[in-house]
mmCIF file of C-alpha atoms in Angstrom:
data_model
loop_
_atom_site.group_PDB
_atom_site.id
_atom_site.type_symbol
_atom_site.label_atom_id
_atom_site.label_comp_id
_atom_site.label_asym_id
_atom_site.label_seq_id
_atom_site.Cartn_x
_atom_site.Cartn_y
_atom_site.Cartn_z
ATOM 1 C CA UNK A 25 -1.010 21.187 3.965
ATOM 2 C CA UNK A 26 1.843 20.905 6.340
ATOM 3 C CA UNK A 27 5.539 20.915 5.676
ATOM 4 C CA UNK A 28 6.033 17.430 5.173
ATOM 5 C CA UNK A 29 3.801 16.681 1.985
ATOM 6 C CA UNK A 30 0.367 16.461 3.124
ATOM 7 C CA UNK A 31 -2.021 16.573 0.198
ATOM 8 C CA UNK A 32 -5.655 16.125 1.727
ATOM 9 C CA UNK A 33 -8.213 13.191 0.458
ATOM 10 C CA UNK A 34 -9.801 15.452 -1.781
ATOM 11 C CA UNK A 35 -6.998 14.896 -4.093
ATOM 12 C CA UNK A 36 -7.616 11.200 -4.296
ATOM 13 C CA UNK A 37 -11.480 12.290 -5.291
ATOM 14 C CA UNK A 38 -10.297 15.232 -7.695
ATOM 15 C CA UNK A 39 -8.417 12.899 -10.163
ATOM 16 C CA UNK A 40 -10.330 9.194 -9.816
ATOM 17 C CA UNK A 41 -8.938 5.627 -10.673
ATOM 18 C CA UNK A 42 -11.022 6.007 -14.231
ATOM 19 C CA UNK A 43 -9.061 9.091 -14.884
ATOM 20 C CA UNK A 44 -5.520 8.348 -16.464
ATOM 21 C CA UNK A 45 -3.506 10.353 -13.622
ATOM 22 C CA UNK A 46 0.361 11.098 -14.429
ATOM 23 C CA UNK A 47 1.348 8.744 -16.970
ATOM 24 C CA UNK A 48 3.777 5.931 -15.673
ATOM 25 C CA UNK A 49 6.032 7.185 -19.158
ATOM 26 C CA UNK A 50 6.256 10.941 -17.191
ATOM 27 C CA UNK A 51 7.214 9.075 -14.171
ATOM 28 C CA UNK A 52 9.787 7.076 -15.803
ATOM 29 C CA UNK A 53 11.384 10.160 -17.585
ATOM 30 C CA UNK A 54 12.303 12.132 -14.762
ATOM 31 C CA UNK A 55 13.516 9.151 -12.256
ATOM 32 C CA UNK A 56 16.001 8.473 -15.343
ATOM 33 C CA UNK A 57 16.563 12.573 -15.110
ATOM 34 C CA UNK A 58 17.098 12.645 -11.349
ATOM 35 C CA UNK A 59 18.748 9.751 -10.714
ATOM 36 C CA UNK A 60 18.365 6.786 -7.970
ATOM 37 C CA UNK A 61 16.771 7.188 -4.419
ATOM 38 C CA UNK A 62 19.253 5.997 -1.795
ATOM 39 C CA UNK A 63 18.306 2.059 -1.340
ATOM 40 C CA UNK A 64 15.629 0.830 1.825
ATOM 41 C CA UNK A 65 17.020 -1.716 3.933
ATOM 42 C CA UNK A 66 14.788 -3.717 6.861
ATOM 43 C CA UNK A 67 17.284 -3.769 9.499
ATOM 44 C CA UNK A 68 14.947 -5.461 11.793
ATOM 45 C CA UNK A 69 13.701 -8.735 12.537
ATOM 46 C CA UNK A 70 9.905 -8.273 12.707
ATOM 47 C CA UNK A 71 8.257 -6.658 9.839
ATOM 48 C CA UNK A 72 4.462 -5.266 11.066
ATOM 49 C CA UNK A 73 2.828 -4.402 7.667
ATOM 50 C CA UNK A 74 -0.055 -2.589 7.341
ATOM 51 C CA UNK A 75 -2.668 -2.073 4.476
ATOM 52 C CA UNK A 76 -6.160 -0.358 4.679
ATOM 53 C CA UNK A 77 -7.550 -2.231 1.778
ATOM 54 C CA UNK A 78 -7.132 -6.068 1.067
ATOM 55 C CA UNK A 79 -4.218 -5.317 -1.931
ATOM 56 C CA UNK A 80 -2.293 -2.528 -0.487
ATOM 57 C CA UNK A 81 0.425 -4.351 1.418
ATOM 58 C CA UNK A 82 1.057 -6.808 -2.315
ATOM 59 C CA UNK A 83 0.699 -3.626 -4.429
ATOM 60 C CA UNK A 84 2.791 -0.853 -2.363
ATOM 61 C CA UNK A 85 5.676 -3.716 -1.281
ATOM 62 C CA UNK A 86 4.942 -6.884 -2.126
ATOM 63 C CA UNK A 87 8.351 -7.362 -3.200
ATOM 64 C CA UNK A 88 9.966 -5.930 0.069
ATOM 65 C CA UNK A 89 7.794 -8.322 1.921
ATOM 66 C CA UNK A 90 8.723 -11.282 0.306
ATOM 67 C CA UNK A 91 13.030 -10.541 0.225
ATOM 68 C CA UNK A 92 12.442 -9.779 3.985
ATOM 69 C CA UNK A 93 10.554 -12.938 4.701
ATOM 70 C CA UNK A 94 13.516 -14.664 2.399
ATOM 71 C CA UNK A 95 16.017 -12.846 4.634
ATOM 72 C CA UNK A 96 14.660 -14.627 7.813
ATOM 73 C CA UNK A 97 12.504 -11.429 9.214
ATOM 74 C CA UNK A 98 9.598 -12.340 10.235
ATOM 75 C CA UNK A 99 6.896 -10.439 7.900
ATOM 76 C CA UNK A 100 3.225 -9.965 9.934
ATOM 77 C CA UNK A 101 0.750 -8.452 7.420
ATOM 78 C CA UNK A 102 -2.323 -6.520 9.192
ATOM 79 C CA UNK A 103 -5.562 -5.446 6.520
ATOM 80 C CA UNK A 104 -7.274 -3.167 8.578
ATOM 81 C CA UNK A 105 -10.395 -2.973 5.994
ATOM 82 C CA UNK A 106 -12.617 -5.639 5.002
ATOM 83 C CA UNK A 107 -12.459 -3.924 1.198
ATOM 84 C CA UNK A 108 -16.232 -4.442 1.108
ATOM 85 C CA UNK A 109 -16.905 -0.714 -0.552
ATOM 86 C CA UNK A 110 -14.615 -1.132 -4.050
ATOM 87 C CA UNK A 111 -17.887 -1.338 -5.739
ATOM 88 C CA UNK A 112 -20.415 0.104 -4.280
ATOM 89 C CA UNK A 113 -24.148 -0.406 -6.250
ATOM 90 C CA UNK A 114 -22.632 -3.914 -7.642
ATOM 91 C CA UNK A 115 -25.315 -5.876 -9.116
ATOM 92 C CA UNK A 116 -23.244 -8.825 -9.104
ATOM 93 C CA UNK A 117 -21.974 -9.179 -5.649
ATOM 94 C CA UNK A 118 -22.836 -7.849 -2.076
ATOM 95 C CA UNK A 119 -20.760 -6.249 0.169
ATOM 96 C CA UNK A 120 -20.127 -9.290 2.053
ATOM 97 C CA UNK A 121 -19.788 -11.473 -0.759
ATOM 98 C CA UNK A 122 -16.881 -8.670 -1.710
ATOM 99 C CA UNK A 123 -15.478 -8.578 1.117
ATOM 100 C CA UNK A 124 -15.399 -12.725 1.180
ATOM 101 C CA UNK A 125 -13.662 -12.991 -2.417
ATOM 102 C CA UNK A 126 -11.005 -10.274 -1.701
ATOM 103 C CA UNK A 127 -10.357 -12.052 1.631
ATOM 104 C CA UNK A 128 -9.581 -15.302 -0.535
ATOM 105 C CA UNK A 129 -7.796 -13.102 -3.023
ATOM 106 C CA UNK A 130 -5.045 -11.490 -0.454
ATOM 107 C CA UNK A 131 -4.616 -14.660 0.854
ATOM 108 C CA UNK A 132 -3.634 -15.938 -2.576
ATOM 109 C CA UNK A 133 -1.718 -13.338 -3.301
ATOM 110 C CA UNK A 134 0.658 -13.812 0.011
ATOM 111 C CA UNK A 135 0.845 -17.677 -0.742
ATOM 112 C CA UNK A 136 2.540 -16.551 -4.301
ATOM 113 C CA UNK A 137 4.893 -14.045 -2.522
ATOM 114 C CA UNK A 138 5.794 -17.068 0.169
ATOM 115 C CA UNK A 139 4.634 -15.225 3.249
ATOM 116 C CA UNK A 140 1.953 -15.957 5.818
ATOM 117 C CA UNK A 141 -1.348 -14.589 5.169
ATOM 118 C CA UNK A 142 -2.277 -11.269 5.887
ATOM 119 C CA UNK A 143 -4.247 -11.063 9.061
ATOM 120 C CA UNK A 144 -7.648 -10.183 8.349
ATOM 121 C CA UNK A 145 -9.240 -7.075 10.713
ATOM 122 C CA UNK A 146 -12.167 -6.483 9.304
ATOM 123 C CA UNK A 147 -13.475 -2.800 9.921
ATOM 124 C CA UNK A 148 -15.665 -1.525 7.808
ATOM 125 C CA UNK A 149 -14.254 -0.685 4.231
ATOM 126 C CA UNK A 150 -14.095 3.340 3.696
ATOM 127 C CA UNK A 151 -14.575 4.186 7.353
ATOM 128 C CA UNK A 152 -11.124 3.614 9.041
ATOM 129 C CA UNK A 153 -10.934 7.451 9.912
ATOM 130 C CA UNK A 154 -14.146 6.648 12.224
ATOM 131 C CA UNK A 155 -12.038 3.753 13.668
ATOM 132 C CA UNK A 156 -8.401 5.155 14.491
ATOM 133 C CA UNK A 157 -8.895 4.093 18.181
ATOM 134 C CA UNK A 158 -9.362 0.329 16.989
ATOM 135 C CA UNK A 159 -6.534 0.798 14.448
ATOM 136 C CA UNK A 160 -3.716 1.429 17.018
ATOM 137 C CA UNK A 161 -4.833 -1.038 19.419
ATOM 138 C CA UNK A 162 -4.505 -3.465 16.825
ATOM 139 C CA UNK A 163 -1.772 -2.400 15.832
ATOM 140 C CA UNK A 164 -0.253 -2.326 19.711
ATOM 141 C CA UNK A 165 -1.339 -5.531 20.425
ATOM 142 C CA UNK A 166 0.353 -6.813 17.407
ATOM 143 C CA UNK A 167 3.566 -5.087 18.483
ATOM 144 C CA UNK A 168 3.200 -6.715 21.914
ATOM 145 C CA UNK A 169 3.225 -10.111 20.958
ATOM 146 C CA UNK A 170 7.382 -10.031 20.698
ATOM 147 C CA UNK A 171 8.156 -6.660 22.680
ATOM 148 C CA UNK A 172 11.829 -7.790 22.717
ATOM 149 C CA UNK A 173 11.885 -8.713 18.872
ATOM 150 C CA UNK A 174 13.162 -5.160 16.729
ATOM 151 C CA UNK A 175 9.861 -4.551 14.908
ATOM 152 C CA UNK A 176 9.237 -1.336 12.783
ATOM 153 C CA UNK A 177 5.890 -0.618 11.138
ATOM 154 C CA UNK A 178 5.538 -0.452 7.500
ATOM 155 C CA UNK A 179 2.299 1.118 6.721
ATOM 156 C CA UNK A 180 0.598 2.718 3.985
ATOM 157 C CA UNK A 181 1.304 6.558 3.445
ATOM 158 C CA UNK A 182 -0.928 8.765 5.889
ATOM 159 C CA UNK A 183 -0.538 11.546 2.985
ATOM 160 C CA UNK A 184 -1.817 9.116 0.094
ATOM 161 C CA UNK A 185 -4.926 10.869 -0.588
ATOM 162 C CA UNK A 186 -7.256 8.565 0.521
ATOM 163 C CA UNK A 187 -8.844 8.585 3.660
ATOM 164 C CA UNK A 188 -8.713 4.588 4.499
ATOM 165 C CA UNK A 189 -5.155 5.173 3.492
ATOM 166 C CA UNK A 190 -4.296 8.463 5.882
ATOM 167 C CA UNK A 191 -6.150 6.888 8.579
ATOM 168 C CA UNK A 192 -3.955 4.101 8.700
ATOM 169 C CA UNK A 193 -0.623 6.081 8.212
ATOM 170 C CA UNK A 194 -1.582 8.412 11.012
ATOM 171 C CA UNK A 195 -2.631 5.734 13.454
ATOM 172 C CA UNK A 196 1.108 4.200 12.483
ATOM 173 C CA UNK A 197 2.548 6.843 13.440
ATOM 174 C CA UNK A 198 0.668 7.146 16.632
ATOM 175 C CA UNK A 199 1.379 3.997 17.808
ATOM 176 C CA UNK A 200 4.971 4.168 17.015
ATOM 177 C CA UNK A 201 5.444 7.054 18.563
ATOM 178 C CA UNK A 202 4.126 5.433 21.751
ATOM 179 C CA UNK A 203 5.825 2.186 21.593
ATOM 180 C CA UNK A 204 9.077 3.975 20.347
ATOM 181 C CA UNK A 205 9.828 1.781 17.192
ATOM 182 C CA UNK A 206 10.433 3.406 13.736
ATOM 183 C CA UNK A 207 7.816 4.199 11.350
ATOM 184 C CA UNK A 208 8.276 3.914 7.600
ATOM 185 C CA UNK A 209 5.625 4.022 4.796
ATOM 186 C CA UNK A 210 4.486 3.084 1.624
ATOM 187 C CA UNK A 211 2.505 5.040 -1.113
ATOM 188 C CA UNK A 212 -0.101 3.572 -3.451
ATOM 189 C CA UNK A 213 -2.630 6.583 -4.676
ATOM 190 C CA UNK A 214 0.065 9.345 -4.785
ATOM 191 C CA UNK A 215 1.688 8.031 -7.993
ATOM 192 C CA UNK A 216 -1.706 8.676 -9.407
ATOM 193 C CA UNK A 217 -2.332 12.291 -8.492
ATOM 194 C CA UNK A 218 1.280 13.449 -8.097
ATOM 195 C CA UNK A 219 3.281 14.859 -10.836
ATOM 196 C CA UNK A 220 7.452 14.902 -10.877
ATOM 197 C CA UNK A 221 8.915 16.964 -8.539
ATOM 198 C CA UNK A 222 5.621 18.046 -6.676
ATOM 199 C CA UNK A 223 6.493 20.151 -3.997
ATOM 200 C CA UNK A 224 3.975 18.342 -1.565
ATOM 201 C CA UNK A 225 5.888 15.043 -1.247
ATOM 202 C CA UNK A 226 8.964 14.889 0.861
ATOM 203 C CA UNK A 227 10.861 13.098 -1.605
ATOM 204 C CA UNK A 228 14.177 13.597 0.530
ATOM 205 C CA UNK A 229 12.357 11.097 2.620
ATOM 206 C CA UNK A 230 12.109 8.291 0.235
ATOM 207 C CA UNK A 231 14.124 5.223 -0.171
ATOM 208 C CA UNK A 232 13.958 2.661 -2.687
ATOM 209 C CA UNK A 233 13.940 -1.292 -2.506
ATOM 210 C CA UNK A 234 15.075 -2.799 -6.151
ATOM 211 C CA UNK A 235 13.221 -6.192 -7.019
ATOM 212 C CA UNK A 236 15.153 -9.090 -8.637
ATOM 213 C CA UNK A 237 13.902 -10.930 -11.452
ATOM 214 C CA UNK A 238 12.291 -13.328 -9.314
ATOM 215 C CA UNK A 239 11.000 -11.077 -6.771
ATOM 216 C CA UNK A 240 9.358 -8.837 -9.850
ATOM 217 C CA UNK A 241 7.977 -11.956 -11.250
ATOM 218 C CA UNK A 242 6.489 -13.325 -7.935
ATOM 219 C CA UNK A 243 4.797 -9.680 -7.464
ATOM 220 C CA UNK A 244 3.171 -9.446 -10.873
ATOM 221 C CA UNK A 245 1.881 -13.061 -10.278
ATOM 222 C CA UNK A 246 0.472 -12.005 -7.071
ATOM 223 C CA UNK A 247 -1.075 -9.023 -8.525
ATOM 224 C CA UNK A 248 -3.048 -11.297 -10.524
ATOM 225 C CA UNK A 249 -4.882 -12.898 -7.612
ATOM 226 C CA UNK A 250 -7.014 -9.712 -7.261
ATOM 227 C CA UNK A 251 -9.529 -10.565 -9.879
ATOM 228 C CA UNK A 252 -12.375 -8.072 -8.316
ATOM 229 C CA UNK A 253 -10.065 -5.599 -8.848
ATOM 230 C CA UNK A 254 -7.950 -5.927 -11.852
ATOM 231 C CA UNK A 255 -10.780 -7.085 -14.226
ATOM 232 C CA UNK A 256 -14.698 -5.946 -13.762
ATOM 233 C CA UNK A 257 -17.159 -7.582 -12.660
ATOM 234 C CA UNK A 258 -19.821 -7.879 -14.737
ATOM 235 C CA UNK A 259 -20.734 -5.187 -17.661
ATOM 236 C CA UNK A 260 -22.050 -3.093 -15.578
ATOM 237 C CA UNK A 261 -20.999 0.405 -14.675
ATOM 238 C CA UNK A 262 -21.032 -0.699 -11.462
ATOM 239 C CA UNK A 263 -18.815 -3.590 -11.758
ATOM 240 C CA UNK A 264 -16.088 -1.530 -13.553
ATOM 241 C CA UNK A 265 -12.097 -2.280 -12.884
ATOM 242 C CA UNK A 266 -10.977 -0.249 -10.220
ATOM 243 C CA UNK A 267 -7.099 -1.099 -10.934
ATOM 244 C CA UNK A 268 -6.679 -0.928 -14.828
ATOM 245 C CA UNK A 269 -3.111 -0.829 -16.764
ATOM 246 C CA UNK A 270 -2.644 2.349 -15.874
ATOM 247 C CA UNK A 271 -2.686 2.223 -12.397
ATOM 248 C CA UNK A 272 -1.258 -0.993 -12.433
ATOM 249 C CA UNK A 273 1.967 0.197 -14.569
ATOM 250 C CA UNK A 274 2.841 2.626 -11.757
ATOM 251 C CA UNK A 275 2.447 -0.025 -9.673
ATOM 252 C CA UNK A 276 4.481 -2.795 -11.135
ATOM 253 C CA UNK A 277 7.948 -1.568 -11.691
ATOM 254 C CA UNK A 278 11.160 -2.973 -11.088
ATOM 255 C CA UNK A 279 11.390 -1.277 -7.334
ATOM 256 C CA UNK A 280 9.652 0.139 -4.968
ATOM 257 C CA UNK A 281 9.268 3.361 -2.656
ATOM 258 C CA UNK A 282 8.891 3.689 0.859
ATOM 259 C CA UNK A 283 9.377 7.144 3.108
ATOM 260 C CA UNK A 284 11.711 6.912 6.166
#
């Protein structure tokens, strides 16, 4: 683990979306104990988002997205997976017929938040860490479409305890490195294995963005676009939820979290 919180994927395998995790009530507790994150503010004009999983970018800051996009920065949303592995065995649909319905899904989703659709990638679901080399020259090309334009990257945590996830952050950071804009990032499976003040996440990093009323609202609708995921498939084991209330609490509140 290195000095800046970096809990390796076998932490995202030790506690798994079935289990309960920390309980969004424990969570709740100490923020009111602590007190408020300093607020996140965009102060860009392009917005390059980036998700490893077709629900990342609407779960982690779907909000953000949509008061930036309200703000007049332009909001580009990259899913670097095809999410074709969430249920792997299903009797009920294919890979490809996954990955087709939570293409559709995203795409609703971003329609509800007002933004353009998230551009679709397509690697292979669960093997982005075999693919960093195509990640950042997405993700450079992407930046060189408006090289004047201030653009920072938003993308998923590269410490979230999944590999899609890491893969992702760390070919962010690559990239931005290289291209010299600023890197900031989201996390999604860390509120799941973390507990209050673990000593593995830099939380002098993070930042909060507050949702309004309307903002919250338009994220919990968009949440509900992700039918493969927030409801099973079938009865089969196979076709279980992968995002049930409990996950979905943590990831529903009236803000949300990025690391600067």
């Amino acid at each position: 683990m290195t000095a800046d919180g970096s809990p390796s994927a076998h932490r995202f395998g030790a506690t798994p979306t079935s289990a309960e995790g920390t309980p969004e009530s424990e969570w709740q507790r100490w923020f009111a104990a602590r007190g408020p994150w300093p607020d996140f503010e965009p102060g860009v004009r392009r917005l390059v988002v980036l998700a490893a999983h077709p629900d990342d970018e609407v779960l982690g800051v779907g909000g953000l997205m949509a008061a930036a996009h309200r703000r007049g920065i332009e909001v580009v949303a990259l899913c670097l997976s095809d999410g074709s592995a969430s249920h792997p065995g299903s009797p009920t649909l294919s890979p490809t017929e996954l990955a087709i319905r939570r293409r559709a899904e995203v795409d609703s989703a971003t329609s509800v938040l007002g933004i353009e659709p998230t551009r679709w990638c397509g690697l292979g679901d669960g093997t982005l860490a075999d693919h960093e080399d195509e990640i950042e020259a997405i993700v450079e090309h992407t930046l060189a479409e408006q090289p004047e334009t201030p653009t920072a990257l938003l993308a998923v945590w590269a410490h979230d305890g999944h590999p899609d996830h890491e893969a992702v952050g760390r070919g962010a950071r690559r990239v931005g490195d290289r291209c010299g804009v600023p890197v900031w990032m989201y996390p999604i499976w860390m509120w799941h294995w973390a507990t209050p003040d673990d000593p593995h996440i830099p939380w002098e990093r993070m930042r909060t963005f507050v949702l309004d009323d309307d903002l919250e609202a338009a994220k919990r609708e968009a949440v509900q676009a992700f039918d493969t995921q927030i409801r099973p498939l079938s009865p089969a084991p196979e076709d279980a939820t992968v995002l049930g209330r409990h996950i979905l609490d943590r990831l529903l509140r009236d803000r949300e979290f990025v690391f600067v």
